[in-house]
PDB file of C-alpha atoms in Angstrom:
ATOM      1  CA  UNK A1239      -5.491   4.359  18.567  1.00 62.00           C
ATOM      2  CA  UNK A1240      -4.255   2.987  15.261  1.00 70.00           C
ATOM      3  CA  UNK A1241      -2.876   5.866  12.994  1.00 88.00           C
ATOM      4  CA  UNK A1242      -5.329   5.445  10.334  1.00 92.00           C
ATOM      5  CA  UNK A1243      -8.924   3.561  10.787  1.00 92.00           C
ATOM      6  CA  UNK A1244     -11.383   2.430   8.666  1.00 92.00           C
ATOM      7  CA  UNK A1245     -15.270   1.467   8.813  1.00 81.00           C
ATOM      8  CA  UNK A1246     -15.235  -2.242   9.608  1.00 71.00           C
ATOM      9  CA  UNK A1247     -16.444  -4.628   6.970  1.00 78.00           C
ATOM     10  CA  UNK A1248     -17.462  -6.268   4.938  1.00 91.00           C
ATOM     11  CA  UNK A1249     -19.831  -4.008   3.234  1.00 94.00           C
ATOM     12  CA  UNK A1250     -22.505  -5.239   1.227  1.00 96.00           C
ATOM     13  CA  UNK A1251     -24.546  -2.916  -1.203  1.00 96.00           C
ATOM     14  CA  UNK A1252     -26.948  -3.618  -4.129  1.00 97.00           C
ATOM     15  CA  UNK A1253     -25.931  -2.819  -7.901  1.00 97.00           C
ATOM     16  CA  UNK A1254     -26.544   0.681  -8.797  1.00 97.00           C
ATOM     17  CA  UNK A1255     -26.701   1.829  -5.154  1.00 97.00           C
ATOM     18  CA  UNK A1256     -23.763   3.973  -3.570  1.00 97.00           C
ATOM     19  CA  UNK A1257     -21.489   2.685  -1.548  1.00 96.00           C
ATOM     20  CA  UNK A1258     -19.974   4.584   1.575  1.00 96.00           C
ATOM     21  CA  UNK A1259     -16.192   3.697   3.046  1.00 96.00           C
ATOM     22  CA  UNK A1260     -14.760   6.152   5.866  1.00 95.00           C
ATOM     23  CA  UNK A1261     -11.450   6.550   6.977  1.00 95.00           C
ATOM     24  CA  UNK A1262      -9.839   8.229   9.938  1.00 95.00           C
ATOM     25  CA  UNK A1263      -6.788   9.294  10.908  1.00 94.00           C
ATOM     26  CA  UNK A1264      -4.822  10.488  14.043  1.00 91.00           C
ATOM     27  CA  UNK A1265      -1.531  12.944  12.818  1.00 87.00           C
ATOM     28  CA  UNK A1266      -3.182  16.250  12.103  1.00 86.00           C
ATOM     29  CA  UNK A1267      -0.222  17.162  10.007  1.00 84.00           C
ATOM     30  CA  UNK A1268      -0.506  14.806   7.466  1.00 86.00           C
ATOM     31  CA  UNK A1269      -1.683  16.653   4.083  1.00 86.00           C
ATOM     32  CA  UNK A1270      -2.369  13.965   1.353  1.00 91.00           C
ATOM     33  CA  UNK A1271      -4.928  11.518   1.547  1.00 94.00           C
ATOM     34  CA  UNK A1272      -5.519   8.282  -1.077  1.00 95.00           C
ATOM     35  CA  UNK A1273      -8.118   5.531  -1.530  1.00 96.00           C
ATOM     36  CA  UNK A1274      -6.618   2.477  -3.071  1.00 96.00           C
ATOM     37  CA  UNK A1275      -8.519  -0.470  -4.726  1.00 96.00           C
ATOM     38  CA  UNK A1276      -7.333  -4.483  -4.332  1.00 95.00           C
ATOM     39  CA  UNK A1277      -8.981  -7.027  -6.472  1.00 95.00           C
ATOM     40  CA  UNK A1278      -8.241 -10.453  -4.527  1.00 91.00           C
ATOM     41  CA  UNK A1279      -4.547 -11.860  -5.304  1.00 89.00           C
ATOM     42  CA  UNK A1280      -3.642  -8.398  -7.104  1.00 91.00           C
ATOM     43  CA  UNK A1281      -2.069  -5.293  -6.220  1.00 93.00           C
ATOM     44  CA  UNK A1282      -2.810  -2.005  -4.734  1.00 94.00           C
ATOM     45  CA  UNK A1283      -3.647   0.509  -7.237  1.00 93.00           C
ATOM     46  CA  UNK A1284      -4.729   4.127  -6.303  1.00 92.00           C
ATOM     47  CA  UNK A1285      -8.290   5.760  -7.550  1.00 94.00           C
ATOM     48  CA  UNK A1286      -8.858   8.935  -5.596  1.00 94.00           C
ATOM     49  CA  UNK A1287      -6.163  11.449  -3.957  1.00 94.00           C
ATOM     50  CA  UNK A1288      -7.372  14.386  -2.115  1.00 95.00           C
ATOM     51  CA  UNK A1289      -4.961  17.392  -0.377  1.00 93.00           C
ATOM     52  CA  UNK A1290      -7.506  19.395   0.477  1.00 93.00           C
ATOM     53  CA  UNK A1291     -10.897  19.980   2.284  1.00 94.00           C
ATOM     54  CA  UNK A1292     -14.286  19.307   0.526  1.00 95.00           C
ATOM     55  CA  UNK A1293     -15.374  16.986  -2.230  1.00 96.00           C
ATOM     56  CA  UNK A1294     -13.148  15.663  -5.517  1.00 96.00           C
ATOM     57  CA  UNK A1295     -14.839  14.086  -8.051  1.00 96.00           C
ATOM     58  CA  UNK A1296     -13.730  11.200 -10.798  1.00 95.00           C
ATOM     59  CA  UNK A1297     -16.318   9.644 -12.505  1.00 96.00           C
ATOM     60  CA  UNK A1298     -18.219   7.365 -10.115  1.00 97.00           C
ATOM     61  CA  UNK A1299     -15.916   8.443  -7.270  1.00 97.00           C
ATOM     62  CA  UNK A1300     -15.944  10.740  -4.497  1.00 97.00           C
ATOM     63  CA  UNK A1301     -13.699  11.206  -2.015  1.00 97.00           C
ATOM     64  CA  UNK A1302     -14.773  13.764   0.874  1.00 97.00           C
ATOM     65  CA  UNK A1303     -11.543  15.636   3.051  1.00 96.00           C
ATOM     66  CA  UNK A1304     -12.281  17.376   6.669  1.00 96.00           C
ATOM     67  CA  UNK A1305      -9.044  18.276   7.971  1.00 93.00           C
ATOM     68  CA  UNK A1306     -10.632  19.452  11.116  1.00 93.00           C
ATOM     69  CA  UNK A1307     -12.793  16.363  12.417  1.00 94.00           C
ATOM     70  CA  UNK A1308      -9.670  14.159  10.612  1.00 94.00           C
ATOM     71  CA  UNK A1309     -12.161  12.036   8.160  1.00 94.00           C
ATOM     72  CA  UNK A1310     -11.987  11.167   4.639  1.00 97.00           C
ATOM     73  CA  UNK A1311     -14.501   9.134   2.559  1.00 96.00           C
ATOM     74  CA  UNK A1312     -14.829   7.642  -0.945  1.00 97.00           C
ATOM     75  CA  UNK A1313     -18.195   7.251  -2.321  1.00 97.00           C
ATOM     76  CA  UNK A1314     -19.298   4.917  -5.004  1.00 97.00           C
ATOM     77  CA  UNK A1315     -22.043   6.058  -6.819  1.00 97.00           C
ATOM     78  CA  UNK A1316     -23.770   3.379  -9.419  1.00 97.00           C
ATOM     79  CA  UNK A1317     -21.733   0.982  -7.586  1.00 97.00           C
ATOM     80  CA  UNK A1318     -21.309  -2.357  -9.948  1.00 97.00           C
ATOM     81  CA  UNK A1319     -20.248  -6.069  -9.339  1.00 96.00           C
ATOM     82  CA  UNK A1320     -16.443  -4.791 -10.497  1.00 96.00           C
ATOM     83  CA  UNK A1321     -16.467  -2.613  -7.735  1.00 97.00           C
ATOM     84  CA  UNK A1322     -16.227  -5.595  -5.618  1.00 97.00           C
ATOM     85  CA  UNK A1323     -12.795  -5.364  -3.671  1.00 96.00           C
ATOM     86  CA  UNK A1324     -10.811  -4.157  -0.623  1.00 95.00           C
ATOM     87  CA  UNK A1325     -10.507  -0.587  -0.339  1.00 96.00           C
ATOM     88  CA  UNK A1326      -7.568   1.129   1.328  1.00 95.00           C
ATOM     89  CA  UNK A1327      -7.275   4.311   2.834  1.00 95.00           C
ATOM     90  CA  UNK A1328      -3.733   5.840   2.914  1.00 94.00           C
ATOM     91  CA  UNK A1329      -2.325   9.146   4.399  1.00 93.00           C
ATOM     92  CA  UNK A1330       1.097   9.951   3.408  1.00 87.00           C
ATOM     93  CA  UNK A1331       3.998  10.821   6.357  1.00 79.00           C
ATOM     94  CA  UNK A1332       7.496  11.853   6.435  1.00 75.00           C
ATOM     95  CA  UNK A1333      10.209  13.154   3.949  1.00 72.00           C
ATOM     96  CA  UNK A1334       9.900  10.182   1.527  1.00 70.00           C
ATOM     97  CA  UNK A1335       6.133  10.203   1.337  1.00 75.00           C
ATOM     98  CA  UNK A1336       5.398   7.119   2.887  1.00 83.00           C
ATOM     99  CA  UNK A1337       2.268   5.714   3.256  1.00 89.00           C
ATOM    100  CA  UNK A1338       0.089   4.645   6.334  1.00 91.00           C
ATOM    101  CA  UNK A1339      -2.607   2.361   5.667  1.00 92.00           C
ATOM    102  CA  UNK A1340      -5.423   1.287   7.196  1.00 92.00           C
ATOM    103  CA  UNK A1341      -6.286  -2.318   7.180  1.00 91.00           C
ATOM    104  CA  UNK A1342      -9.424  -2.190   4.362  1.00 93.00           C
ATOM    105  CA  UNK A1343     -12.332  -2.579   4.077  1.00 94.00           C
ATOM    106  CA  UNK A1344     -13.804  -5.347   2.138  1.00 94.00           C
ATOM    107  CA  UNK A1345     -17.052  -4.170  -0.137  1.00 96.00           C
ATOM    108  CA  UNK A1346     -19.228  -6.698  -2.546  1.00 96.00           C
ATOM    109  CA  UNK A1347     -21.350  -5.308  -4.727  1.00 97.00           C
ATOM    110  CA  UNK A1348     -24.285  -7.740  -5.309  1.00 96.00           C
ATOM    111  CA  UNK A1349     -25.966  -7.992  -8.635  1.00 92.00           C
TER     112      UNK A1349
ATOM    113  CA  UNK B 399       3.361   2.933 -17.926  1.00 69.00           C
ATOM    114  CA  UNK B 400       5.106   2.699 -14.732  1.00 67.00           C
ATOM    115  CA  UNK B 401       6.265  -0.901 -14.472  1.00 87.00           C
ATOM    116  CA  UNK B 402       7.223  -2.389 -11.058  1.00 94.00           C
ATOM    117  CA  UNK B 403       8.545  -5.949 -11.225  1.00 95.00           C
ATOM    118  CA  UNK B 404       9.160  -8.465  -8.514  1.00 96.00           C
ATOM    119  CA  UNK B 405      10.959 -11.479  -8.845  1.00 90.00           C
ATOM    120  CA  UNK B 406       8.933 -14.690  -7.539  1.00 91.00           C
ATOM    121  CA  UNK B 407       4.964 -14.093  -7.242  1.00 93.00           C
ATOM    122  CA  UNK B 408       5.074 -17.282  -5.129  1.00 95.00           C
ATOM    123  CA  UNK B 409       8.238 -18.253  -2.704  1.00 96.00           C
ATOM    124  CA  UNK B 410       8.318 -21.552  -0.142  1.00 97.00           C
ATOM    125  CA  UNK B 411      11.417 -21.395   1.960  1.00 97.00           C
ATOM    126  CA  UNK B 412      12.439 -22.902   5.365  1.00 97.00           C
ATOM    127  CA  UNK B 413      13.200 -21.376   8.496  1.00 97.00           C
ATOM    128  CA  UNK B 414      16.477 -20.504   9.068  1.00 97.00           C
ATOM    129  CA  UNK B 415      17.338 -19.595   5.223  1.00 97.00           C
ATOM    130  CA  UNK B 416      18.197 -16.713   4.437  1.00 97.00           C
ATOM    131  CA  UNK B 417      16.170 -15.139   1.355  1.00 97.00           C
ATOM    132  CA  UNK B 418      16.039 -12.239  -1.208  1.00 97.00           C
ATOM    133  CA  UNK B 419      13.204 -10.667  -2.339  1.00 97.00           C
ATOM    134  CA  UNK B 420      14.037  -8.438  -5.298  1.00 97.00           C
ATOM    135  CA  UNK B 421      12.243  -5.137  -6.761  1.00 97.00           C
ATOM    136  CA  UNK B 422      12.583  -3.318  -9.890  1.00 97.00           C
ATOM    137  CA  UNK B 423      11.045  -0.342 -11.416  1.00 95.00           C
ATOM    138  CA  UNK B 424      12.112   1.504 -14.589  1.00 92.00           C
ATOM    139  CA  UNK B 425      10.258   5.589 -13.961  1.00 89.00           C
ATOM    140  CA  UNK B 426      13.866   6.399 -12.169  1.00 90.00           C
ATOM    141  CA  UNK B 427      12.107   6.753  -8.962  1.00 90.00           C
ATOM    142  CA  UNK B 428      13.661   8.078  -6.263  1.00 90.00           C
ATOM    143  CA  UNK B 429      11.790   6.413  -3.391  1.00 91.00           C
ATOM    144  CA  UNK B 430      11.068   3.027  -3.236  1.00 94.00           C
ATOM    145  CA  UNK B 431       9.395   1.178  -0.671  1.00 95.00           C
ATOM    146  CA  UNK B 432       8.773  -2.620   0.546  1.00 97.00           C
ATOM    147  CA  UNK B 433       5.992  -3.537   2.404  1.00 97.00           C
ATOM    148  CA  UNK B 434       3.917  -6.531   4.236  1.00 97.00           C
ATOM    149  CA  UNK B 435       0.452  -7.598   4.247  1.00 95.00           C
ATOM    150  CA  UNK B 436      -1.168  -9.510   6.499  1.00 93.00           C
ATOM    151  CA  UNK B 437      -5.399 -10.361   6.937  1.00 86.00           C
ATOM    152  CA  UNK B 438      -6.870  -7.703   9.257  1.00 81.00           C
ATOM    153  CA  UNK B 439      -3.530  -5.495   9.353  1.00 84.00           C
ATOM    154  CA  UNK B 440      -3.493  -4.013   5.810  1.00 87.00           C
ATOM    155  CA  UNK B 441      -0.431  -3.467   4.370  1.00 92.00           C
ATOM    156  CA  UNK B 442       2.659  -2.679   7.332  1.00 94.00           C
ATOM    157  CA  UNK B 443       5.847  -0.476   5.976  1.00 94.00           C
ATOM    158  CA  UNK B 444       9.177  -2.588   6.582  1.00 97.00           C
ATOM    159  CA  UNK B 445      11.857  -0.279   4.474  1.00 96.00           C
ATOM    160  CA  UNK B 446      11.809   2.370   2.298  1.00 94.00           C
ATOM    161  CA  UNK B 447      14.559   4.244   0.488  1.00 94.00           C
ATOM    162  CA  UNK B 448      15.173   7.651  -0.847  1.00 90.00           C
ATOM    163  CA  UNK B 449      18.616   7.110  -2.722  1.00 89.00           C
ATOM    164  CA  UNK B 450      21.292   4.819  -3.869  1.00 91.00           C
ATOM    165  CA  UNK B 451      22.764   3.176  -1.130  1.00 88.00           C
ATOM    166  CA  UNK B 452      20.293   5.057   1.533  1.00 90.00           C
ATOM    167  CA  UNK B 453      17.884   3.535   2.991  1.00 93.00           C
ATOM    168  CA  UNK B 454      15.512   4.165   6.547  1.00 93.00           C
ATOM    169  CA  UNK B 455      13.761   2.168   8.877  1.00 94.00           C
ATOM    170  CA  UNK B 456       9.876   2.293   8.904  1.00 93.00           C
ATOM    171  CA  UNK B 457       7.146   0.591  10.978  1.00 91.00           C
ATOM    172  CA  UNK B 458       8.501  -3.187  11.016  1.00 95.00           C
ATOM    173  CA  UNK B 459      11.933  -3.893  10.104  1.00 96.00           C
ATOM    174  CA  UNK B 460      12.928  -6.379  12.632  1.00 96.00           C
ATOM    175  CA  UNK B 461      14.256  -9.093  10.805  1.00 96.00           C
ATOM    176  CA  UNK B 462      14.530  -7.333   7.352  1.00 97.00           C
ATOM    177  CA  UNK B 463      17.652  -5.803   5.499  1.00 97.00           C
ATOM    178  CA  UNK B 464      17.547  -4.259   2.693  1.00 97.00           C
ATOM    179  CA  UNK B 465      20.208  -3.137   0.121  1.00 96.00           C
ATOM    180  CA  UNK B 466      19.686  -0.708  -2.936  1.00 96.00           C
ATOM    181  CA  UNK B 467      22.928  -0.389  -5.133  1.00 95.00           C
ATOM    182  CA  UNK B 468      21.489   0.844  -8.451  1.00 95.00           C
ATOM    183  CA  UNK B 469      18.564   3.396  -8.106  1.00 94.00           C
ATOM    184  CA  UNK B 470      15.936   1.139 -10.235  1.00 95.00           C
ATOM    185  CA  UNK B 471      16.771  -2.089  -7.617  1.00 96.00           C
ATOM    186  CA  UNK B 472      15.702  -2.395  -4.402  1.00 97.00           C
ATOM    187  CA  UNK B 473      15.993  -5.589  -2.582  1.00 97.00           C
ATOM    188  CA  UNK B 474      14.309  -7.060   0.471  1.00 98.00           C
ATOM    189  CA  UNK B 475      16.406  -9.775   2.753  1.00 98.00           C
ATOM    190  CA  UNK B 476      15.704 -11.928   5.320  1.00 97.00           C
ATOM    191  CA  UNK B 477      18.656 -13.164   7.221  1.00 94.00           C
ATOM    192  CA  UNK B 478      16.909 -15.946   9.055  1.00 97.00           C
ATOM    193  CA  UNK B 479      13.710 -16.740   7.752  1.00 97.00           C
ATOM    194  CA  UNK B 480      11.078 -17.592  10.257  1.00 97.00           C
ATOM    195  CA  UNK B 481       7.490 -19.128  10.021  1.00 97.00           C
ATOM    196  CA  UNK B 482       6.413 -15.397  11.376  1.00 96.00           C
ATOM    197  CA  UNK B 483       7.232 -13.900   8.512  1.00 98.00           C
ATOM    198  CA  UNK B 484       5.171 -15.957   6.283  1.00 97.00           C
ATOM    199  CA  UNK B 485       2.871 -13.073   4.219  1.00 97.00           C
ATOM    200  CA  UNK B 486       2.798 -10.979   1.144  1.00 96.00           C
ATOM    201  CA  UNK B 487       5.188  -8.857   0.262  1.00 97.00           C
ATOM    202  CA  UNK B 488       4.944  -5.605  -1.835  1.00 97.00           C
ATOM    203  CA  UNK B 489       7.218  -3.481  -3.390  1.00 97.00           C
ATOM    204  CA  UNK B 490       5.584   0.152  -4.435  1.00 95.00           C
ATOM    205  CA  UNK B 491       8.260   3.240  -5.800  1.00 93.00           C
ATOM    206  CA  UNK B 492       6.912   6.631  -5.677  1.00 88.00           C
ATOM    207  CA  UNK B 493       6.251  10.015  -8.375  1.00 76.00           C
ATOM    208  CA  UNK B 494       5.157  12.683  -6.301  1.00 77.00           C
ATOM    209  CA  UNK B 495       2.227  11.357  -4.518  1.00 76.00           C
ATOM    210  CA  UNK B 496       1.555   8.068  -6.482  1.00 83.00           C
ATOM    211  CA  UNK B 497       2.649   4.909  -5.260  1.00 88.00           C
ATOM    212  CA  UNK B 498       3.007   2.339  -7.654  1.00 91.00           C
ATOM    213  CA  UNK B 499       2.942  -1.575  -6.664  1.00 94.00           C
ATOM    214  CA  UNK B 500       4.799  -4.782  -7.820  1.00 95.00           C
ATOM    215  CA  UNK B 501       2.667  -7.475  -7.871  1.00 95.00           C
ATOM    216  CA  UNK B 502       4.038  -8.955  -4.923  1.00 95.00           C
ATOM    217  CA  UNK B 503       5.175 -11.818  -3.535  1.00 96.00           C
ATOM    218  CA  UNK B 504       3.646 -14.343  -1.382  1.00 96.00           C
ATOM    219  CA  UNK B 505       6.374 -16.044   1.044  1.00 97.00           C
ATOM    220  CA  UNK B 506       5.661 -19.040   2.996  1.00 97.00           C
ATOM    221  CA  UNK B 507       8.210 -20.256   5.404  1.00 97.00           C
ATOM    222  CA  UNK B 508       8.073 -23.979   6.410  1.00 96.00           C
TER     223      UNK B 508
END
């Protein structure tokens, strides 16, 4: 079982609809939990962190914690054609805070 | 702004060379991190240091080095270059929970 797991893509969802990407992972220990966006060619950058269980909110975004079935989400609501991208779902490990990522999953937003 | 810099966005090299990939970042970050990404395996953790001059294995270092003499530099090397290690690489240092990325560096080896 890979360490962390996404929903396979790609994922397809009209403008102004709400996307859903879900992420699992298998260390129960871990305790920090990010979404990260990747335009093609670019970077990484983070949107959403969440430490603990239940719902955080920023904006458009969502992302849902449950320690206990080991699941996070990030939900999209009013999703637009810039949301188009890979999404990443990281949990953090070890004494340096390293990241485990999952491999992405790939959403286009169609106008 | 946290700025993280890497020194070639594009790199063509042939096997058997040896090759630096270089990373800077100016927040004074203590951790800093270099990573690989591949299609269908997201992004794969080679290095990462914590400190001048210390440094730790992580997920894929086989064929890496790396070296970090001042705390803002942290440099990626590949003794012998091979057509395996052909990807994008990406440089990230750390504030509390945040990782923030270079803009990486695409290597193809010929």
């Amino acid at each position: 079982q890979k360490e962390v797991e996404q929903n396979s893509g790609p994922l397809s969802v009209p403008e102004g609809a709400i996307a859903s990407l879900n992420c699992t992972y298998s260390d129960r220990g871990s305790q920090s939990f990010f979404w990260y966006r990747q335009y093609s060619g670019k970077s990484p950058e983070l949107i959403m962190s969440i430490y603990s269980n239940g719902d955080k909110e920023d904006g458009r975004f969502t992302a849902q914690l449950n320690k206990a079935s080991q699941y996070v989400s990030l939900l999209i609501r009013d999703s637009q054609p810039s949301d188009s991208a890979t999404y990443l779902c990281a949990v953090t490990r070890g004494s340096a805070r390293q990241l485990t990522f999952g491999s992405g999953t790939q959403l286009t937003v169609l106008p | 702004d946290v700025k993280v810099t890497q020194s070639s966005r594009y790199l063509v090299k042939r096997t058997g060379e040896k090759v630096f990939l270089e990373c800077v970042q100016d927040m004074d970050h203590e951790n800093m991190f270099w990573y690989r990404q591949d299609p269908g395996l997201g992004l794969r953790l080679i290095y990462f240091s914590y400190d001048v001059k210390m440094k730790e294995k992580g997920d894929i270092p086989e064929g890496y080095s790396v070296s970090r003499e001042k705390k803002e530099r942290f440099s990626l090397i590949l003794e012998s270059a091979s057509t395996n290690q052909t990807s994008m690489y990406l440089c990230a240092s750390t504030a509390d929970d945040t990782q923030y990325f270079g803009p990486g560096t695409r290597l193809t080896v010929l």
